[in-house]
Amino acid sequence: MLAVRQSWSDKNPEILAALIRAASRAAQFIEQPENRIEAARILAKPEYIGVDAEVIGRTLDGRLKVSPDGSIRESSRYLLVGREGAARPDPVQAAWLYAQMVRWGQTAMRPDALKTAMAVFRPDLYDAAMGQPAKAVAASDPVGAFAGPAFSPDDIAGHLAAFKIGHWKP
């Protein structure tokens, strides 16, 4: 994910486009299995993540240790860095993140805040930088989150009500 201030984006559109393309190339690099060992080694450095390279490599591969006995759960979709359009910002994903903040009591549910959150994820800038035509995204598209019910930004209250735990109050 790449985030910059709107004022900086407006003043530096060429630099922003170059950053978006560089991030995309980095994501494509990490997605290649033959590059993951090197990526894990770099990310393991203390000045970056500071976690053992083997743990990072396992995570990049979608192999997660899920219990103290060493049991592993595998999912090819656990970490989509550069596949399936994962690098393209989607306002629905912003709405899901906002809903999680509401769920855990970090903010109140407010339509204006939801609108602001969704406006921050700019697929138009990504599409322009990547030289691809804009794609329409329906607001009711579900988010393929790892847990929980289907999500729609049009029914955040219904989504949150489906959870048994959380700090959200209707």
Short mmCIF file of C-alpha atoms in Angstrom, two decimals:
data_model
loop_
_atom_site.label_atom_id
_atom_site.label_comp_id
_atom_site.label_asym_id
_atom_site.label_seq_id
_atom_site.Cartn_x
_atom_site.Cartn_y
_atom_site.Cartn_z
CA MET A 1 0.00 0.00 0.00
CA LEU A 2 1.26 3.43 -0.90
CA ALA A 3 -0.07 6.55 0.81
CA VAL A 4 0.74 10.17 0.12
CA ARG A 5 -0.90 13.48 0.97
CA GLN A 6 -3.36 14.84 -1.58
CA SER A 7 -1.42 18.13 -1.79
CA TRP A 8 1.80 16.22 -2.58
CA SER A 9 0.00 14.06 -5.13
CA ASP A 10 -1.38 17.14 -6.87
CA LYS A 11 2.08 18.76 -7.05
CA ASN A 12 4.00 15.60 -8.05
CA PRO A 13 1.87 13.47 -10.39
CA GLU A 14 4.86 12.11 -12.36
CA ILE A 15 6.73 11.09 -9.22
CA LEU A 16 3.59 9.48 -7.80
CA ALA A 17 3.07 7.51 -11.01
CA ALA A 18 6.70 6.34 -10.89
CA LEU A 19 6.27 5.26 -7.23
CA ILE A 20 3.13 3.32 -8.12
CA ARG A 21 4.93 1.54 -10.97
CA ALA A 22 7.95 0.79 -8.72
CA ALA A 23 5.68 -0.66 -6.03
CA SER A 24 3.96 -2.78 -8.66
CA ARG A 25 7.30 -4.10 -9.95
CA ALA A 26 8.38 -4.88 -6.38
CA ALA A 27 5.13 -6.79 -5.79
CA GLN A 28 5.66 -8.75 -9.02
CA PHE A 29 9.23 -9.54 -7.92
CA ILE A 30 8.06 -10.91 -4.55
CA GLU A 31 5.37 -13.01 -6.22
CA GLN A 32 8.00 -15.02 -8.09
CA PRO A 33 8.87 -18.06 -5.94
CA GLU A 34 12.53 -17.89 -6.96
CA ASN A 35 12.75 -14.34 -5.52
CA ARG A 36 11.06 -14.96 -2.17
CA ILE A 37 14.20 -16.20 -0.40
CA GLU A 38 16.00 -12.98 -1.27
CA ALA A 39 12.96 -10.85 -0.36
CA ALA A 40 12.64 -12.66 2.99
CA ARG A 41 16.35 -12.16 3.70
CA ILE A 42 16.07 -8.43 3.03
CA LEU A 43 12.87 -8.00 5.04
CA ALA A 44 14.35 -9.93 7.98
CA LYS A 45 16.95 -7.21 8.63
CA PRO A 46 16.43 -5.37 11.94
CA GLU A 47 15.93 -2.04 10.18
CA TYR A 48 12.94 -3.52 8.31
CA ILE A 49 10.77 -6.20 9.90
CA GLY A 50 13.41 -7.80 12.12
CA VAL A 51 11.87 -11.28 12.08
CA ASP A 52 13.61 -14.50 11.10
CA ALA A 53 13.82 -14.85 7.31
CA GLU A 54 12.34 -18.36 7.49
CA VAL A 55 9.17 -17.00 9.13
CA ILE A 56 8.86 -14.26 6.51
CA GLY A 57 9.47 -16.75 3.69
CA ARG A 58 6.84 -19.10 5.06
CA THR A 59 4.37 -16.20 5.25
CA LEU A 60 5.12 -15.09 1.69
CA ASP A 61 4.48 -18.68 0.59
CA GLY A 62 1.13 -18.79 2.47
CA ARG A 63 2.32 -21.42 4.96
CA LEU A 64 1.29 -20.30 8.43
CA LYS A 65 2.23 -21.95 11.69
CA VAL A 66 -1.10 -22.13 13.53
CA SER A 67 -0.24 -23.90 16.77
CA PRO A 68 2.69 -24.41 19.16
CA ASP A 69 3.06 -28.01 17.94
CA GLY A 70 4.17 -26.65 14.56
CA SER A 71 0.98 -27.41 12.63
CA ILE A 72 0.93 -25.51 9.34
CA ARG A 73 -2.07 -24.18 7.45
CA GLU A 74 -1.50 -23.39 3.78
CA SER A 75 -3.37 -20.93 1.61
CA SER A 76 -2.20 -19.67 -1.77
CA ARG A 77 -4.46 -16.65 -1.22
CA TYR A 78 -3.18 -15.69 2.26
CA LEU A 79 -0.94 -12.89 1.05
CA LEU A 80 -1.71 -11.56 -2.40
CA VAL A 81 1.08 -9.04 -2.92
CA GLY A 82 0.98 -8.63 -6.68
CA ARG A 83 -1.59 -11.18 -7.82
CA GLU A 84 -5.27 -10.93 -8.64
CA GLY A 85 -5.22 -7.14 -8.69
CA ALA A 86 -4.31 -6.95 -4.99
CA ALA A 87 -2.08 -3.91 -5.50
CA ARG A 88 -4.89 -1.88 -7.06
CA PRO A 89 -6.61 0.31 -4.45
CA ASP A 90 -10.30 -0.46 -4.05
CA PRO A 91 -12.62 1.89 -2.11
CA VAL A 92 -14.57 -1.17 -0.90
CA GLN A 93 -11.41 -2.36 0.87
CA ALA A 94 -11.14 1.05 2.55
CA ALA A 95 -14.74 0.69 3.71
CA TRP A 96 -13.96 -2.77 5.14
CA LEU A 97 -10.97 -1.39 7.06
CA TYR A 98 -13.14 1.45 8.36
CA ALA A 99 -15.82 -1.07 9.41
CA GLN A 100 -13.19 -2.98 11.40
CA MET A 101 -12.20 0.24 13.18
CA VAL A 102 -15.87 0.77 14.05
CA ARG A 103 -16.18 -2.85 15.17
CA TRP A 104 -13.33 -2.51 17.64
CA GLY A 105 -14.41 0.87 19.01
CA GLN A 106 -11.64 2.90 17.41
CA THR A 107 -14.16 5.26 15.80
CA ALA A 108 -17.90 5.80 15.57
CA MET A 109 -19.92 4.87 12.50
CA ARG A 110 -20.46 8.07 10.53
CA PRO A 111 -21.48 8.29 6.85
CA ASP A 112 -19.12 11.24 6.26
CA ALA A 113 -16.16 9.31 7.71
CA LEU A 114 -17.00 6.27 5.55
CA LYS A 115 -17.11 8.51 2.47
CA THR A 116 -13.72 10.02 3.40
CA ALA A 117 -12.17 6.59 3.96
CA MET A 118 -13.38 5.34 0.60
CA ALA A 119 -12.14 8.48 -1.20
CA VAL A 120 -8.58 7.84 0.00
CA PHE A 121 -8.22 4.62 -2.01
CA ARG A 122 -7.63 5.97 -5.54
CA PRO A 123 -7.89 3.34 -8.28
CA ASP A 124 -7.94 6.14 -10.86
CA LEU A 125 -4.37 7.14 -9.97
CA TYR A 126 -3.24 3.51 -10.02
CA ASP A 127 -4.88 2.83 -13.39
CA ALA A 128 -3.37 5.96 -14.94
CA ALA A 129 0.12 5.14 -13.63
CA MET A 130 -0.10 1.57 -14.88
CA GLY A 131 -1.43 2.67 -18.25
CA GLN A 132 -4.55 0.57 -18.02
CA PRO A 133 -8.16 1.53 -18.61
CA ALA A 134 -10.23 2.36 -15.53
CA LYS A 135 -12.29 -0.52 -14.18
CA ALA A 136 -15.71 0.06 -12.70
CA VAL A 137 -16.06 -1.42 -9.21
CA ALA A 138 -19.55 -2.04 -7.95
CA ALA A 139 -20.06 -0.88 -4.37
CA SER A 140 -21.73 -4.18 -3.52
CA ASP A 141 -18.74 -6.35 -4.48
CA PRO A 142 -17.85 -8.57 -1.53
CA VAL A 143 -14.45 -8.29 0.08
CA GLY A 144 -12.69 -11.65 0.16
CA ALA A 145 -11.61 -11.17 3.77
CA PHE A 146 -10.05 -14.05 5.64
CA ALA A 147 -12.83 -14.13 8.24
CA GLY A 148 -16.35 -12.94 8.72
CA PRO A 149 -19.48 -12.56 6.66
CA ALA A 150 -19.65 -11.08 3.18
CA PHE A 151 -19.12 -7.35 3.20
CA SER A 152 -20.83 -4.47 1.44
CA PRO A 153 -20.17 -0.80 2.25
CA ASP A 154 -23.92 -0.30 1.77
CA ASP A 155 -24.65 -2.45 4.86
CA ILE A 156 -21.85 -2.01 7.38
CA ALA A 157 -24.32 -2.29 10.27
CA GLY A 158 -25.51 -5.69 8.99
CA HIS A 159 -21.93 -6.84 8.52
CA LEU A 160 -20.96 -5.82 12.05
CA ALA A 161 -24.10 -7.33 13.57
CA ALA A 162 -23.04 -10.74 12.23
CA PHE A 163 -20.01 -10.80 14.58
CA LYS A 164 -20.34 -12.15 18.10
CA ILE A 165 -17.36 -10.17 19.37
CA GLY A 166 -16.39 -6.53 19.04
CA HIS A 167 -17.01 -3.18 20.67
CA TRP A 168 -19.47 -1.84 18.13
CA LYS A 169 -22.84 -0.61 19.33
CA PRO A 170 -25.64 0.00 16.77
#
